[in-house]
Coordinates of C-alpha atoms in Angstrom, one line a residue:
M1 CA -7.9 9.9 -17.5
A2 CA -5.4 12.6 -18.3
P3 CA -2.7 11.7 -20.9
L4 CA 0.8 11.0 -19.6
T5 CA 3.3 13.9 -19.9
P6 CA 6.7 12.3 -20.7
S7 CA 9.7 14.1 -19.2
M8 CA 13.4 13.6 -18.3
N9 CA 15.4 15.8 -15.9
L10 CA 19.1 15.7 -15.2
A11 CA 20.9 17.0 -12.1
S12 CA 24.7 17.0 -11.7
L13 CA 27.9 18.8 -11.1
A14 CA 29.8 19.9 -14.2
K15 CA 32.9 21.9 -15.4
V16 CA 32.4 24.8 -17.8
R17 CA 34.5 24.3 -20.9
D18 CA 33.2 27.3 -22.9
A19 CA 30.4 29.8 -22.8
Y20 CA 29.1 32.5 -25.2
A21 CA 25.9 34.2 -26.3
P22 CA 24.8 32.6 -29.7
D23 CA 22.4 35.6 -30.4
S24 CA 23.9 39.0 -30.1
T25 CA 20.4 40.5 -29.7
K26 CA 19.9 38.3 -26.6
P27 CA 23.1 38.7 -24.6
N28 CA 21.6 37.1 -21.4
S29 CA 20.8 33.9 -23.2
M30 CA 24.0 31.9 -22.8
L31 CA 25.1 28.6 -24.3
L32 CA 27.5 26.8 -22.1
Y33 CA 29.5 23.7 -23.0
C34 CA 29.9 21.7 -19.8
D35 CA 31.8 18.5 -19.1
F36 CA 29.9 15.7 -17.3
H37 CA 31.4 12.5 -16.0
L38 CA 29.7 9.3 -17.3
P39 CA 30.9 6.1 -15.6
K40 CA 31.3 4.0 -18.8
I41 CA 32.8 6.6 -21.2
G42 CA 34.4 9.2 -19.0
N43 CA 33.8 12.9 -19.6
L44 CA 31.2 14.0 -22.1
T45 CA 30.5 17.6 -23.2
I46 CA 26.8 18.5 -23.3
P47 CA 25.5 22.0 -24.3
V48 CA 23.5 23.8 -21.6
L49 CA 21.1 26.7 -22.3
K50 CA 20.6 29.2 -19.5
Y51 CA 19.3 32.8 -19.1
I52 CA 21.9 34.6 -17.0
E53 CA 21.2 38.0 -15.5
G54 CA 23.7 40.6 -16.6
G55 CA 25.1 38.3 -19.3
R56 CA 28.2 37.4 -17.2
A57 CA 29.1 33.8 -17.9
P58 CA 31.2 31.8 -15.5
E59 CA 34.9 31.4 -16.3
T60 CA 36.3 28.4 -18.1
G61 CA 37.0 25.6 -15.6
S62 CA 34.4 26.7 -13.1
L63 CA 32.5 24.0 -11.2
V64 CA 28.8 24.5 -11.5
F65 CA 25.6 22.7 -10.4
I66 CA 23.0 22.2 -13.1
S67 CA 19.5 20.9 -13.0
G68 CA 16.9 20.9 -15.8
S69 CA 15.3 19.2 -18.7
F70 CA 17.4 16.9 -20.8
W71 CA 16.7 15.8 -24.3
M72 CA 18.5 14.3 -27.3
L73 CA 18.7 16.4 -30.5
P74 CA 19.6 14.8 -33.8
E75 CA 23.3 14.3 -34.4
T76 CA 24.2 15.6 -30.9
D77 CA 25.1 14.2 -27.5
G78 CA 22.0 15.8 -26.0
S79 CA 21.1 19.2 -24.7
I80 CA 20.1 20.6 -21.3
E81 CA 17.8 23.5 -20.6
A82 CA 18.8 24.4 -17.1
D83 CA 16.2 25.4 -14.5
T84 CA 18.9 25.6 -11.8
F85 CA 22.4 26.9 -12.5
E86 CA 24.6 27.6 -9.6
V87 CA 28.4 28.4 -9.6
V88 CA 30.1 26.3 -6.9
T89 CA 33.6 27.6 -7.4
E90 CA 35.5 29.4 -10.1
D91 CA 38.9 28.0 -9.1
A92 CA 39.9 26.0 -12.1
S93 CA 43.0 24.5 -10.3
L94 CA 40.8 22.3 -8.1
A95 CA 41.1 18.7 -9.3
L96 CA 37.7 17.3 -8.2
N97 CA 36.2 14.0 -9.3
L98 CA 32.8 14.7 -10.8
P99 CA 29.9 12.4 -9.7
P100 CA 27.7 10.8 -12.4
P101 CA 24.6 12.7 -13.4
S102 CA 21.4 11.8 -11.7
V103 CA 18.4 11.3 -14.0
N104 CA 14.6 11.2 -13.4
A105 CA 12.4 10.1 -16.3
I106 CA 8.7 9.5 -16.9
G107 CA 7.5 7.6 -20.0
T108 CA 6.0 4.6 -21.6
V109 CA 7.8 1.2 -22.1
A110 CA 8.3 0.6 -25.8
S111 CA 10.0 -2.8 -25.6
V112 CA 12.1 -5.0 -23.3
I113 CA 15.2 -6.8 -24.6
G114 CA 17.0 -8.8 -21.9
R115 CA 17.5 -6.5 -19.0
D116 CA 17.3 -3.4 -21.1
V117 CA 14.0 -1.4 -21.0
F118 CA 13.4 0.9 -24.0
M119 CA 11.3 3.9 -22.9
D120 CA 9.6 6.7 -24.9
V121 CA 10.3 9.9 -23.0
G122 CA 10.4 13.6 -23.8
A123 CA 11.2 17.1 -22.6
Y124 CA 9.6 20.5 -23.3
S125 CA 11.8 22.9 -25.3
R126 CA 11.2 26.6 -24.5
E127 CA 13.0 27.5 -27.7
T128 CA 10.8 25.5 -30.1
K129 CA 7.8 25.6 -27.7
Q130 CA 7.1 22.0 -28.2
T131 CA 7.9 18.6 -26.6
V132 CA 10.9 16.8 -28.0
D133 CA 10.2 13.0 -28.0
Y134 CA 13.0 10.5 -28.0
K135 CA 14.0 7.1 -26.5
I136 CA 16.2 6.1 -23.6
I137 CA 17.5 2.7 -22.4
V138 CA 17.0 1.8 -18.8
T139 CA 19.4 -1.0 -17.8
V140 CA 18.3 -3.1 -14.8
P141 CA 21.5 -4.3 -13.0
D142 CA 21.9 -8.0 -12.6
D143 CA 22.8 -7.9 -8.9
R144 CA 21.5 -9.6 -5.8
R145 CA 19.0 -6.8 -5.1
R146 CA 17.4 -6.9 -8.6
A147 CA 18.2 -10.4 -9.8
R148 CA 14.6 -11.6 -9.6
M149 CA 13.0 -8.2 -10.3
K150 CA 9.9 -8.4 -12.6
L151 CA 10.6 -6.2 -15.6
P152 CA 7.8 -3.9 -16.8
Q153 CA 5.6 -5.0 -19.8
P154 CA 5.4 -2.9 -23.1
G155 CA 2.8 -0.2 -22.8
S156 CA 3.3 0.3 -19.1
N157 CA 3.8 3.8 -17.8
I158 CA 6.7 4.0 -15.4
A159 CA 8.9 6.5 -13.6
V160 CA 12.6 5.7 -13.2
R161 CA 15.5 7.1 -11.3
G162 CA 19.1 6.3 -12.0
I163 CA 22.4 7.6 -13.3
L164 CA 23.4 8.5 -16.8
S165 CA 26.0 5.9 -17.6
H166 CA 26.7 6.5 -21.3
I167 CA 25.3 7.5 -24.7
S168 CA 24.5 4.3 -26.7
I169 CA 24.9 4.6 -30.5
H170 CA 22.3 2.6 -32.5
A171 CA 22.8 3.1 -36.2
E172 CA 22.3 6.9 -36.7
I173 CA 20.5 7.5 -33.4
D174 CA 22.2 8.2 -30.1
I175 CA 20.2 6.9 -27.1
P176 CA 21.0 7.9 -23.5
A177 CA 21.5 4.8 -21.3
I178 CA 20.5 4.9 -17.6
E179 CA 21.5 2.5 -14.9
L180 CA 18.4 1.9 -12.8
E181 CA 18.2 2.7 -9.1
N182 CA 14.5 2.9 -8.6
L183 CA 11.3 2.1 -10.6
S184 CA 7.7 3.1 -9.9
Y185 CA 4.6 2.1 -11.9
L186 CA 2.1 4.8 -13.0
P187 CA -1.6 4.4 -13.9
R188 CA -2.3 3.4 -17.5
T189 CA -3.6 6.1 -19.9
D190 CA -5.4 3.6 -22.1
A191 CA -8.6 2.4 -20.5
T192 CA -9.0 -0.5 -22.9
Q193 CA -6.1 -2.3 -21.4
P194 CA -7.1 -3.9 -18.0
T195 CA -4.6 -3.5 -15.2
T196 CA -5.6 -6.9 -13.7
P197 CA -7.0 -10.0 -15.4
S198 CA -10.7 -10.4 -15.0
K199 CA -11.9 -13.2 -12.6
P200 CA -14.7 -15.6 -13.7
E201 CA -17.9 -15.1 -11.7
P202 CA -19.1 -18.1 -9.8
A203 CA -22.2 -19.9 -11.1
A204 CA -25.6 -19.3 -9.3
G205 CA -26.2 -21.6 -6.4
I206 CA -22.5 -22.6 -5.9
R207 CA -20.9 -21.4 -2.7
T208 CA -17.2 -21.0 -2.2
K209 CA -15.2 -22.7 0.5
R210 CA -15.0 -19.4 2.4
Q211 CA -18.8 -19.1 2.4
L212 CA -19.2 -22.8 3.6
L213 CA -16.8 -22.3 6.5
A214 CA -18.5 -19.1 7.5
E215 CA -21.9 -20.8 7.6
R216 CA -20.5 -23.7 9.5
A217 CA -18.9 -21.4 12.1
L218 CA -22.2 -19.5 12.4
G219 CA -24.1 -22.7 13.0
S220 CA -21.8 -23.9 15.7
V221 CA -22.0 -20.7 17.8
D222 CA -24.5 -20.9 20.7
V223 CA -26.0 -17.4 21.0
G224 CA -28.3 -18.4 23.9
N225 CA -31.7 -16.8 24.6
P226 CA -31.6 -13.1 24.0
M227 CA -32.9 -10.9 26.8
K228 CA -36.5 -9.8 26.2
K229 CA -37.8 -6.4 27.2
T230 CA -40.4 -6.6 29.9
K231 CA -43.5 -4.4 30.1
S232 CA -44.4 -2.6 33.3
G233 CA -47.4 -0.7 34.4
P234 CA -50.9 -1.2 35.9
P235 CA -53.0 -4.3 35.0
E236 CA -55.2 -2.2 32.7
A237 CA -52.1 -1.6 30.5
F238 CA -51.8 -5.4 29.7
T239 CA -53.8 -7.4 27.3
L240 CA -55.5 -10.7 28.2
E241 CA -52.8 -12.7 26.3
E242 CA -50.0 -10.8 28.1
L243 CA -51.7 -11.5 31.5
R244 CA -52.0 -15.2 30.7
G245 CA -48.4 -15.4 29.6
K246 CA -47.4 -14.0 33.0
S247 CA -49.6 -16.5 34.9
H248 CA -48.1 -19.4 33.0
A249 CA -44.5 -18.2 33.4
G250 CA -42.0 -20.5 34.9
P251 CA -40.6 -20.2 38.4
S252 CA -38.8 -16.9 39.0
S253 CA -35.2 -16.6 39.9
S254 CA -36.1 -15.9 43.6
Q255 CA -38.1 -19.1 43.8
T256 CA -35.3 -21.1 42.3
S257 CA -32.8 -19.7 44.8
A258 CA -35.2 -20.5 47.7
S259 CA -35.5 -24.1 46.5
N260 CA -31.7 -24.3 46.3
L261 CA -31.4 -23.0 49.9
S262 CA -33.8 -25.7 51.2
L263 CA -31.7 -28.6 49.9
P264 CA -29.3 -28.6 52.9
A265 CA -32.2 -29.4 55.2
V266 CA -32.7 -32.8 53.4
S267 CA -29.1 -33.6 53.8
D268 CA -29.4 -32.9 57.6
A269 CA -32.3 -35.3 57.9
S270 CA -30.5 -38.0 56.1
S271 CA -27.5 -37.5 58.4
Q272 CA -29.7 -37.8 61.4
S273 CA -31.2 -41.1 60.1
S274 CA -27.8 -42.5 59.6
T275 CA -26.8 -41.8 63.2
G276 CA -30.0 -43.5 64.6
D277 CA -31.9 -40.4 65.7
F278 CA -35.6 -41.2 64.8
S279 CA -37.2 -38.3 66.7
S280 CA -38.7 -36.9 63.6
P281 CA -42.3 -37.9 62.9
V282 CA -43.0 -41.0 60.7
K283 CA -46.1 -42.1 58.8
N284 CA -48.4 -44.7 60.5
T285 CA -48.3 -48.1 58.9
K286 CA -50.6 -51.2 59.4
A287 CA -48.1 -52.9 61.7
S288 CA -48.0 -49.8 64.0
L289 CA -51.8 -49.6 64.2
R290 CA -52.1 -53.3 65.1
S291 CA -49.6 -53.0 67.9
A292 CA -51.4 -50.0 69.2
K293 CA -54.8 -52.0 69.3
L294 CA -53.1 -54.9 71.2
E295 CA -51.7 -52.6 73.9
A296 CA -55.1 -51.0 74.3
Q297 CA -56.9 -54.4 74.8
K298 CA -54.3 -55.5 77.4
A299 CA -54.9 -52.3 79.3

């Protein structure tokens, strides 16, 4: 599995405080100091690196939209290498309330303390041509929506989205703090750590409850006699066993239907006998024969 590439991107509106070219040999590479509004500490000035065609920097007080990689450098409040830099307005007299910066970060969970998730993230620096690694704090709000949210475990790879609320000072290290809006889990990069606990395999000969119910349901279903394919053709095409099987076959459906049709005749005869009509022939008994002999002698 490919290794995880940590990253952190910031997008926000900001006001330009100052701008200049730090290297006279590269007049188009500008360093702009921009004010961003962080909800917990107010305005914070963060340097922004940007290549500007023609070397014309926006005027002081201009409102700009910035989007790009964000990282923390030692003894600074961070730095932004802007991929997108658009001037919204150069009218410095407009008193606009700046929204908080939106942040997207991908990294690995280092530790979890309370509702604070410490992540290892990073950003690629074009100037140093390497990835700058640092830590951030992702605070999970204790509101109704996330009150019972399961926090990620150390070693998990996650992607978070939120707002940059403040820069937390821990000893000599400044750590960006993000108020969480959304969290997504990413695949692990270490194959030795299982993502799900292994389930014990059932012993041989032991069936589960689901298997027993399936067997019981299969035994209770009456599938009936499946239809058999019949063979047709001249008598020479049949073997002796097949001919015998045909001769001993049960009554056909036509015979059964004929017998069913003859049943009403019996009921008619029984109805006639009940009404006293004995015109139908009867079998000769000993009494009837004796009476016939006596009548013949008298004659």
